[in-house]
Amino acid sequence: MRAPAPRWKTAFMHPAAKPLLFVLCLLPFAQLFVGAVLDTLGANPAEALLRATGDWTLRFLCVVLAVTPARIALGVPALARFRRMLGLFVYFYATAHLLCYAVFDQGLDPGEIWRDILERPFILVGMLAFSLLTALAATSPHRVIRWMGARRWQWLHRSVYAVAGLALLHFFWMRAGKNDFAEVAVYAAIVALLLGWRLQRWLRSKRRLA
Ligand code: HEM
């Protein structure tokens, strides 16, 4: 007879696990919202909001990319239950980031935004990342997955790695003006590690089939 799974593993199947994670994912937004209302975001609250929402988009993206490696490495299949919600939180923070930019930086002027996209490559790259994320979020409902078919859906959703690459380039380009790459290097290392893990598994499965 197989030994029962340890308690920490079964906790991920608890009915309260998903609502709890939902609340946890909303905490950074709540903190920023309260900071904006109480005016505790520093001398330039608009910039603080823009930067913090950009940082949280990238952090959630790293968490989403880590779900499958963590599920396999730790032997916790239940972790897959949270991937869709975490992916939608990437989109939530990316939308908040884009809104901060459109409202505070560009005064919601479509002409100004268009000019900025053409003038500043890091904005163009951010927009490309956001467009891809929009396609991923739009195809996340179960009925769309059924309509697309698993293979096509999986193929499209692999572009989450392209989103990560574009997001890193966006961050790198933005920091290049300030010659400050320390944080970019940390995120790049995390994404490279997660991508490397996928690549190594894919190569191993190819070799097994050959
Ligand atoms: C997946 C999409 C995106 C990700 C992951 C992302 C991430 C980031 C990050 C990490 C930062 C730096 C924050 C910091 O300095 O701590 C940033 C800054 C910024 N992002 Fe994005 N971003 C994305 C999309 C966009 C889009 C679509 C736009 C606008 C069209 C945009 C405009 C900006 C601007 C204006 C800044 C601040 C530049 C400055 O302070 O000089 N981003 N973003």
PDB file of C-alpha atoms and ligand atoms in Angstrom:
ATOM      1  CA  MET A   1       0.000   0.000   0.000  1.00  0.00           C
ATOM      2  CA  ARG A   2       1.207   3.527  -0.860  1.00  0.00           C
ATOM      3  CA  ALA A   3       1.957   5.899   2.030  1.00  0.00           C
ATOM      4  CA  PRO A   4      -0.479   8.841   2.221  1.00  0.00           C
ATOM      5  CA  ALA A   5       0.794  12.109   0.725  1.00  0.00           C
ATOM      6  CA  PRO A   6       2.353  14.484   3.296  1.00  0.00           C
ATOM      7  CA  ARG A   7       0.030  17.125   4.736  1.00  0.00           C
ATOM      8  CA  TRP A   8       1.728  20.079   3.042  1.00  0.00           C
ATOM      9  CA  LYS A   9       1.046  18.463  -0.329  1.00  0.00           C
ATOM     10  CA  THR A  10      -2.637  17.771   0.299  1.00  0.00           C
ATOM     11  CA  ALA A  11      -3.058  21.361   1.554  1.00  0.00           C
ATOM     12  CA  PHE A  12      -2.937  22.489  -2.093  1.00  0.00           C
ATOM     13  CA  MET A  13      -6.160  20.516  -2.716  1.00  0.00           C
ATOM     14  CA  HIS A  14      -7.992  22.201   0.172  1.00  0.00           C
ATOM     15  CA  PRO A  15     -11.099  24.128  -0.994  1.00  0.00           C
ATOM     16  CA  ALA A  16      -9.727  27.259   0.710  1.00  0.00           C
ATOM     17  CA  ALA A  17      -6.388  27.122  -1.170  1.00  0.00           C
ATOM     18  CA  LYS A  18      -7.588  28.953  -4.290  1.00  0.00           C
ATOM     19  CA  PRO A  19      -9.467  31.773  -2.517  1.00  0.00           C
ATOM     20  CA  LEU A  20      -6.467  32.219  -0.207  1.00  0.00           C
ATOM     21  CA  LEU A  21      -4.089  32.507  -3.150  1.00  0.00           C
ATOM     22  CA  PHE A  22      -6.489  34.968  -4.810  1.00  0.00           C
ATOM     23  CA  VAL A  23      -6.373  37.238  -1.752  1.00  0.00           C
ATOM     24  CA  LEU A  24      -2.557  36.905  -1.539  1.00  0.00           C
ATOM     25  CA  CYS A  25      -2.202  37.918  -5.198  1.00  0.00           C
ATOM     26  CA  LEU A  26      -4.337  41.005  -4.595  1.00  0.00           C
ATOM     27  CA  LEU A  27      -2.230  42.189  -1.628  1.00  0.00           C
ATOM     28  CA  PRO A  28       0.360  44.163  -3.689  1.00  0.00           C
ATOM     29  CA  PHE A  29      -2.494  45.956  -5.477  1.00  0.00           C
ATOM     30  CA  ALA A  30      -4.245  46.681  -2.180  1.00  0.00           C
ATOM     31  CA  GLN A  31      -1.001  48.043  -0.715  1.00  0.00           C
ATOM     32  CA  LEU A  32      -0.521  50.371  -3.709  1.00  0.00           C
ATOM     33  CA  PHE A  33      -4.164  51.455  -3.609  1.00  0.00           C
ATOM     34  CA  VAL A  34      -3.994  52.289   0.106  1.00  0.00           C
ATOM     35  CA  GLY A  35      -0.646  54.065  -0.442  1.00  0.00           C
ATOM     36  CA  ALA A  36      -2.200  56.181  -3.228  1.00  0.00           C
ATOM     37  CA  VAL A  37      -5.257  57.076  -1.106  1.00  0.00           C
ATOM     38  CA  LEU A  38      -3.169  57.938   1.980  1.00  0.00           C
ATOM     39  CA  ASP A  39      -0.503  59.649  -0.151  1.00  0.00           C
ATOM     40  CA  THR A  40       2.353  57.580   1.249  1.00  0.00           C
ATOM     41  CA  LEU A  41       3.951  56.595  -2.064  1.00  0.00           C
ATOM     42  CA  GLY A  42       6.703  59.214  -1.886  1.00  0.00           C
ATOM     43  CA  ALA A  43       7.458  62.428  -3.747  1.00  0.00           C
ATOM     44  CA  ASN A  44       6.293  61.076  -7.126  1.00  0.00           C
ATOM     45  CA  PRO A  45       3.308  58.752  -6.555  1.00  0.00           C
ATOM     46  CA  ALA A  46       2.568  58.375 -10.298  1.00  0.00           C
ATOM     47  CA  GLU A  47       6.092  57.091 -10.961  1.00  0.00           C
ATOM     48  CA  ALA A  48       5.939  54.851  -7.885  1.00  0.00           C
ATOM     49  CA  LEU A  49       2.686  53.284  -9.153  1.00  0.00           C
ATOM     50  CA  LEU A  50       4.031  52.827 -12.684  1.00  0.00           C
ATOM     51  CA  ARG A  51       7.221  51.168 -11.455  1.00  0.00           C
ATOM     52  CA  ALA A  52       5.590  48.998  -8.795  1.00  0.00           C
ATOM     53  CA  THR A  53       2.950  47.643 -11.212  1.00  0.00           C
ATOM     54  CA  GLY A  54       5.744  46.899 -13.762  1.00  0.00           C
ATOM     55  CA  ASP A  55       7.736  45.069 -11.067  1.00  0.00           C
ATOM     56  CA  TRP A  56       4.707  43.029  -9.973  1.00  0.00           C
ATOM     57  CA  THR A  57       3.895  42.066 -13.578  1.00  0.00           C
ATOM     58  CA  LEU A  58       7.409  40.657 -13.952  1.00  0.00           C
ATOM     59  CA  ARG A  59       7.286  38.888 -10.571  1.00  0.00           C
ATOM     60  CA  PHE A  60       3.974  37.189 -11.354  1.00  0.00           C
ATOM     61  CA  LEU A  61       5.330  36.198 -14.767  1.00  0.00           C
ATOM     62  CA  CYS A  62       8.264  34.455 -13.043  1.00  0.00           C
ATOM     63  CA  VAL A  63       5.847  32.709 -10.650  1.00  0.00           C
ATOM     64  CA  VAL A  64       3.718  31.442 -13.566  1.00  0.00           C
ATOM     65  CA  LEU A  65       6.809  30.113 -15.338  1.00  0.00           C
ATOM     66  CA  ALA A  66       7.848  28.353 -12.121  1.00  0.00           C
ATOM     67  CA  VAL A  67       4.548  26.468 -11.617  1.00  0.00           C
ATOM     68  CA  THR A  68       5.301  23.497 -13.891  1.00  0.00           C
ATOM     69  CA  PRO A  69       8.933  23.019 -12.733  1.00  0.00           C
ATOM     70  CA  ALA A  70       7.770  23.231  -9.092  1.00  0.00           C
ATOM     71  CA  ARG A  71       4.882  20.806  -9.757  1.00  0.00           C
ATOM     72  CA  ILE A  72       7.246  18.204 -11.236  1.00  0.00           C
ATOM     73  CA  ALA A  73      10.268  18.779  -8.984  1.00  0.00           C
ATOM     74  CA  LEU A  74       8.211  18.692  -5.760  1.00  0.00           C
ATOM     75  CA  GLY A  75       5.794  16.011  -7.008  1.00  0.00           C
ATOM     76  CA  VAL A  76       2.695  18.129  -6.337  1.00  0.00           C
ATOM     77  CA  PRO A  77       0.294  17.753  -9.316  1.00  0.00           C
ATOM     78  CA  ALA A  78      -2.257  19.952  -7.482  1.00  0.00           C
ATOM     79  CA  LEU A  79      -0.118  23.035  -8.218  1.00  0.00           C
ATOM     80  CA  ALA A  80      -1.470  22.979 -11.799  1.00  0.00           C
ATOM     81  CA  ARG A  81      -4.845  24.153 -10.375  1.00  0.00           C
ATOM     82  CA  PHE A  82      -3.371  27.596  -9.703  1.00  0.00           C
ATOM     83  CA  ARG A  83      -1.652  28.281 -13.029  1.00  0.00           C
ATOM     84  CA  ARG A  84      -4.624  29.837 -14.803  1.00  0.00           C
ATOM     85  CA  MET A  85      -5.404  32.188 -11.925  1.00  0.00           C
ATOM     86  CA  LEU A  86      -1.739  33.213 -11.607  1.00  0.00           C
ATOM     87  CA  GLY A  87      -1.604  33.841 -15.364  1.00  0.00           C
ATOM     88  CA  LEU A  88      -4.639  36.104 -15.139  1.00  0.00           C
ATOM     89  CA  PHE A  89      -2.931  38.021 -12.331  1.00  0.00           C
ATOM     90  CA  VAL A  90       0.021  38.665 -14.680  1.00  0.00           C
ATOM     91  CA  TYR A  91      -2.512  40.248 -17.024  1.00  0.00           C
ATOM     92  CA  PHE A  92      -4.173  42.151 -14.203  1.00  0.00           C
ATOM     93  CA  TYR A  93      -0.900  43.796 -13.099  1.00  0.00           C
ATOM     94  CA  ALA A  94       0.179  44.393 -16.725  1.00  0.00           C
ATOM     95  CA  THR A  95      -3.141  46.173 -17.376  1.00  0.00           C
ATOM     96  CA  ALA A  96      -2.709  48.285 -14.224  1.00  0.00           C
ATOM     97  CA  HIS A  97       0.853  49.122 -15.412  1.00  0.00           C
ATOM     98  CA  LEU A  98      -0.369  50.115 -18.881  1.00  0.00           C
ATOM     99  CA  LEU A  99      -3.173  52.214 -17.371  1.00  0.00           C
ATOM    100  CA  CYS A 100      -0.694  54.032 -15.086  1.00  0.00           C
ATOM    101  CA  TYR A 101       1.421  54.806 -18.144  1.00  0.00           C
ATOM    102  CA  ALA A 102      -1.540  55.933 -20.286  1.00  0.00           C
ATOM    103  CA  VAL A 103      -3.094  58.103 -17.554  1.00  0.00           C
ATOM    104  CA  PHE A 104      -0.100  59.563 -15.656  1.00  0.00           C
ATOM    105  CA  ASP A 105       2.570  59.676 -18.380  1.00  0.00           C
ATOM    106  CA  GLN A 106       0.465  60.454 -21.444  1.00  0.00           C
ATOM    107  CA  GLY A 107      -2.728  62.077 -20.085  1.00  0.00           C
ATOM    108  CA  LEU A 108      -4.818  59.435 -21.910  1.00  0.00           C
ATOM    109  CA  ASP A 109      -3.978  61.041 -25.271  1.00  0.00           C
ATOM    110  CA  PRO A 110      -3.991  58.305 -27.982  1.00  0.00           C
ATOM    111  CA  GLY A 111      -1.902  60.480 -30.356  1.00  0.00           C
ATOM    112  CA  GLU A 112       0.805  60.982 -27.697  1.00  0.00           C
ATOM    113  CA  ILE A 113       0.810  57.270 -26.859  1.00  0.00           C
ATOM    114  CA  TRP A 114       1.184  56.342 -30.543  1.00  0.00           C
ATOM    115  CA  ARG A 115       4.078  58.838 -30.964  1.00  0.00           C
ATOM    116  CA  ASP A 116       5.774  57.463 -27.830  1.00  0.00           C
ATOM    117  CA  ILE A 117       5.469  53.866 -29.104  1.00  0.00           C
ATOM    118  CA  LEU A 118       7.220  54.901 -32.336  1.00  0.00           C
ATOM    119  CA  GLU A 119       9.857  57.019 -30.560  1.00  0.00           C
ATOM    120  CA  ARG A 120      10.918  54.866 -27.608  1.00  0.00           C
ATOM    121  CA  PRO A 121      11.825  51.239 -28.433  1.00  0.00           C
ATOM    122  CA  PHE A 122      11.315  50.093 -24.823  1.00  0.00           C
ATOM    123  CA  ILE A 123       7.678  51.235 -25.002  1.00  0.00           C
ATOM    124  CA  LEU A 124       7.202  49.366 -28.293  1.00  0.00           C
ATOM    125  CA  VAL A 125       8.635  46.202 -26.724  1.00  0.00           C
ATOM    126  CA  GLY A 126       6.356  46.620 -23.677  1.00  0.00           C
ATOM    127  CA  MET A 127       3.368  46.971 -26.006  1.00  0.00           C
ATOM    128  CA  LEU A 128       4.355  43.803 -27.893  1.00  0.00           C
ATOM    129  CA  ALA A 129       4.565  41.924 -24.588  1.00  0.00           C
ATOM    130  CA  PHE A 130       1.179  43.285 -23.557  1.00  0.00           C
ATOM    131  CA  SER A 131      -0.419  42.313 -26.909  1.00  0.00           C
ATOM    132  CA  LEU A 132       0.820  38.733 -26.528  1.00  0.00           C
ATOM    133  CA  LEU A 133      -0.431  38.643 -22.942  1.00  0.00           C
ATOM    134  CA  THR A 134      -3.840  39.819 -24.202  1.00  0.00           C
ATOM    135  CA  ALA A 135      -3.974  36.846 -26.600  1.00  0.00           C
ATOM    136  CA  LEU A 136      -3.049  34.475 -23.755  1.00  0.00           C
ATOM    137  CA  ALA A 137      -5.642  35.951 -21.367  1.00  0.00           C
ATOM    138  CA  ALA A 138      -8.362  35.908 -24.065  1.00  0.00           C
ATOM    139  CA  THR A 139      -7.752  32.209 -24.727  1.00  0.00           C
ATOM    140  CA  SER A 140      -7.667  31.151 -21.074  1.00  0.00           C
ATOM    141  CA  PRO A 141     -11.398  30.264 -20.547  1.00  0.00           C
ATOM    142  CA  HIS A 142     -12.096  26.511 -20.686  1.00  0.00           C
ATOM    143  CA  ARG A 143     -14.596  26.845 -23.537  1.00  0.00           C
ATOM    144  CA  VAL A 144     -11.961  28.621 -25.687  1.00  0.00           C
ATOM    145  CA  ILE A 145      -9.478  25.815 -24.941  1.00  0.00           C
ATOM    146  CA  ARG A 146     -12.097  23.272 -26.072  1.00  0.00           C
ATOM    147  CA  TRP A 147     -12.835  25.326 -29.190  1.00  0.00           C
ATOM    148  CA  MET A 148      -9.128  25.715 -30.112  1.00  0.00           C
ATOM    149  CA  GLY A 149      -8.106  22.154 -29.338  1.00  0.00           C
ATOM    150  CA  ALA A 150      -5.356  21.251 -26.844  1.00  0.00           C
ATOM    151  CA  ARG A 151      -2.471  21.223 -29.350  1.00  0.00           C
ATOM    152  CA  ARG A 152      -3.149  24.633 -30.847  1.00  0.00           C
ATOM    153  CA  TRP A 153      -3.815  26.093 -27.390  1.00  0.00           C
ATOM    154  CA  GLN A 154      -0.565  24.683 -26.020  1.00  0.00           C
ATOM    155  CA  TRP A 155       1.355  26.027 -29.006  1.00  0.00           C
ATOM    156  CA  LEU A 156      -0.059  29.529 -28.467  1.00  0.00           C
ATOM    157  CA  HIS A 157       0.545  29.414 -24.731  1.00  0.00           C
ATOM    158  CA  ARG A 158       4.231  28.600 -25.223  1.00  0.00           C
ATOM    159  CA  SER A 159       4.539  32.248 -26.238  1.00  0.00           C
ATOM    160  CA  VAL A 160       4.583  33.042 -22.520  1.00  0.00           C
ATOM    161  CA  TYR A 161       8.361  32.599 -22.943  1.00  0.00           C
ATOM    162  CA  ALA A 162       8.351  35.265 -25.659  1.00  0.00           C
ATOM    163  CA  VAL A 163       6.457  37.522 -23.230  1.00  0.00           C
ATOM    164  CA  ALA A 164       9.176  36.905 -20.618  1.00  0.00           C
ATOM    165  CA  GLY A 165      11.920  37.712 -23.167  1.00  0.00           C
ATOM    166  CA  LEU A 166      10.164  40.913 -24.274  1.00  0.00           C
ATOM    167  CA  ALA A 167       9.495  41.935 -20.659  1.00  0.00           C
ATOM    168  CA  LEU A 168      13.198  41.497 -19.828  1.00  0.00           C
ATOM    169  CA  LEU A 169      14.217  43.495 -22.896  1.00  0.00           C
ATOM    170  CA  HIS A 170      11.729  46.229 -21.902  1.00  0.00           C
ATOM    171  CA  PHE A 171      13.194  46.343 -18.385  1.00  0.00           C
ATOM    172  CA  PHE A 172      16.793  46.211 -19.674  1.00  0.00           C
ATOM    173  CA  TRP A 173      16.213  49.043 -22.157  1.00  0.00           C
ATOM    174  CA  MET A 174      14.503  51.188 -19.565  1.00  0.00           C
ATOM    175  CA  ARG A 175      17.378  50.732 -17.084  1.00  0.00           C
ATOM    176  CA  ALA A 176      20.086  51.114 -19.776  1.00  0.00           C
ATOM    177  CA  GLY A 177      19.608  54.905 -19.663  1.00  0.00           C
ATOM    178  CA  LYS A 178      20.546  54.786 -15.972  1.00  0.00           C
ATOM    179  CA  ASN A 179      23.296  52.187 -16.353  1.00  0.00           C
ATOM    180  CA  ASP A 180      21.630  50.157 -13.621  1.00  0.00           C
ATOM    181  CA  PHE A 181      21.357  46.462 -14.484  1.00  0.00           C
ATOM    182  CA  ALA A 182      21.503  44.704 -11.095  1.00  0.00           C
ATOM    183  CA  GLU A 183      17.761  43.953 -10.820  1.00  0.00           C
ATOM    184  CA  VAL A 184      17.450  43.142 -14.521  1.00  0.00           C
ATOM    185  CA  ALA A 185      20.233  40.557 -14.086  1.00  0.00           C
ATOM    186  CA  VAL A 186      18.368  38.876 -11.203  1.00  0.00           C
ATOM    187  CA  TYR A 187      15.154  38.510 -13.249  1.00  0.00           C
ATOM    188  CA  ALA A 188      17.110  37.406 -16.339  1.00  0.00           C
ATOM    189  CA  ALA A 189      18.824  34.693 -14.260  1.00  0.00           C
ATOM    190  CA  ILE A 190      15.472  33.429 -12.925  1.00  0.00           C
ATOM    191  CA  VAL A 191      13.901  33.303 -16.416  1.00  0.00           C
ATOM    192  CA  ALA A 192      17.031  31.639 -17.881  1.00  0.00           C
ATOM    193  CA  LEU A 193      16.956  28.995 -15.146  1.00  0.00           C
ATOM    194  CA  LEU A 194      13.269  28.203 -15.757  1.00  0.00           C
ATOM    195  CA  LEU A 195      13.709  28.185 -19.538  1.00  0.00           C
ATOM    196  CA  GLY A 196      16.831  26.005 -19.200  1.00  0.00           C
ATOM    197  CA  TRP A 197      14.853  23.501 -17.144  1.00  0.00           C
ATOM    198  CA  ARG A 198      12.190  23.255 -19.882  1.00  0.00           C
ATOM    199  CA  LEU A 199      14.795  22.950 -22.609  1.00  0.00           C
ATOM    200  CA  GLN A 200      16.660  20.207 -20.818  1.00  0.00           C
ATOM    201  CA  ARG A 201      13.411  18.208 -20.310  1.00  0.00           C
ATOM    202  CA  TRP A 202      12.474  18.669 -23.950  1.00  0.00           C
ATOM    203  CA  LEU A 203      15.931  17.497 -25.121  1.00  0.00           C
ATOM    204  CA  ARG A 204      15.751  14.484 -22.794  1.00  0.00           C
ATOM    205  CA  SER A 205      12.309  13.451 -24.127  1.00  0.00           C
ATOM    206  CA  LYS A 206      13.579  13.840 -27.741  1.00  0.00           C
ATOM    207  CA  ARG A 207      16.575  11.605 -26.974  1.00  0.00           C
ATOM    208  CA  ARG A 208      14.277   9.021 -25.379  1.00  0.00           C
ATOM    209  CA  LEU A 209      12.088   8.956 -28.522  1.00  0.00           C
ATOM    210  CA  ALA A 210      15.085   8.746 -30.922  1.00  0.00           C
TER     211      ALA A 210
HETATM  212  C1  HEM B   1       4.329  42.321 -19.953  1.00  0.00           C
HETATM  213  C2  HEM B   1       4.352  43.627 -20.011  1.00  0.00           C
HETATM  214  C3  HEM B   1       5.250  44.523 -19.184  1.00  0.00           C
HETATM  215  C4  HEM B   1       6.123  44.231 -18.165  1.00  0.00           C
HETATM  216  C5  HEM B   1       6.433  42.887 -17.534  1.00  0.00           C
HETATM  217  C6  HEM B   1       6.710  45.484 -17.736  1.00  0.00           C
HETATM  218  C7  HEM B   1       7.631  45.612 -16.718  1.00  0.00           C
HETATM  219  C8  HEM B   1       8.228  46.782 -16.347  1.00  0.00           C
HETATM  220  C9  HEM B   1       9.230  46.918 -15.320  1.00  0.00           C
HETATM  221  C10 HEM B   1       9.778  45.765 -14.481  1.00  0.00           C
HETATM  222  C11 HEM B   1       9.554  48.220 -15.220  1.00  0.00           C
HETATM  223  C12 HEM B   1      10.613  48.819 -14.308  1.00  0.00           C
HETATM  224  C13 HEM B   1      10.119  49.102 -12.941  1.00  0.00           C
HETATM  225  C14 HEM B   1      11.211  49.584 -12.025  1.00  0.00           C
HETATM  226  O1  HEM B   1      12.003  50.445 -12.422  1.00  0.00           O
HETATM  227  O2  HEM B   1      11.289  49.077 -10.896  1.00  0.00           O
HETATM  228  C15 HEM B   1       8.766  48.948 -16.173  1.00  0.00           C
HETATM  229  C16 HEM B   1       8.806  50.298 -16.353  1.00  0.00           C
HETATM  230  C17 HEM B   1       8.052  50.975 -17.258  1.00  0.00           C
HETATM  231  N1  HEM B   1       7.181  50.424 -18.160  1.00  0.00           N
HETATM  232 FE1  HEM B   1       6.683  48.480 -18.350  1.00  0.00          FE
HETATM  233  N2  HEM B   1       6.195  46.501 -18.494  1.00  0.00           N
HETATM  234  C18 HEM B   1       5.321  45.942 -19.401  1.00  0.00           C
HETATM  235  C19 HEM B   1       4.572  46.611 -20.335  1.00  0.00           C
HETATM  236  C20 HEM B   1       4.582  47.960 -20.508  1.00  0.00           C
HETATM  237  C21 HEM B   1       3.752  48.689 -21.426  1.00  0.00           C
HETATM  238  C22 HEM B   1       2.704  48.052 -22.349  1.00  0.00           C
HETATM  239  C23 HEM B   1       4.061  50.015 -21.303  1.00  0.00           C
HETATM  240  C24 HEM B   1       3.511  51.188 -22.002  1.00  0.00           C
HETATM  241  C25 HEM B   1       3.042  51.193 -23.194  1.00  0.00           C
HETATM  242  C26 HEM B   1       5.094  50.131 -20.298  1.00  0.00           C
HETATM  243  C27 HEM B   1       5.680  51.315 -19.883  1.00  0.00           C
HETATM  244  C28 HEM B   1       6.619  51.448 -18.899  1.00  0.00           C
HETATM  245  C29 HEM B   1       7.169  52.717 -18.442  1.00  0.00           C
HETATM  246  C30 HEM B   1       6.817  54.109 -18.983  1.00  0.00           C
HETATM  247  C31 HEM B   1       8.061  52.414 -17.391  1.00  0.00           C
HETATM  248  C32 HEM B   1       8.831  53.386 -16.499  1.00  0.00           C
HETATM  249  C33 HEM B   1       9.946  54.072 -17.184  1.00  0.00           C
HETATM  250  C34 HEM B   1      10.649  55.053 -16.267  1.00  0.00           C
HETATM  251  O3  HEM B   1      10.328  55.180 -15.088  1.00  0.00           O
HETATM  252  O4  HEM B   1      11.555  55.690 -16.794  1.00  0.00           O
HETATM  253  N3  HEM B   1       5.380  48.865 -19.819  1.00  0.00           N
HETATM  254  N4  HEM B   1       7.955  48.043 -16.845  1.00  0.00           N
END
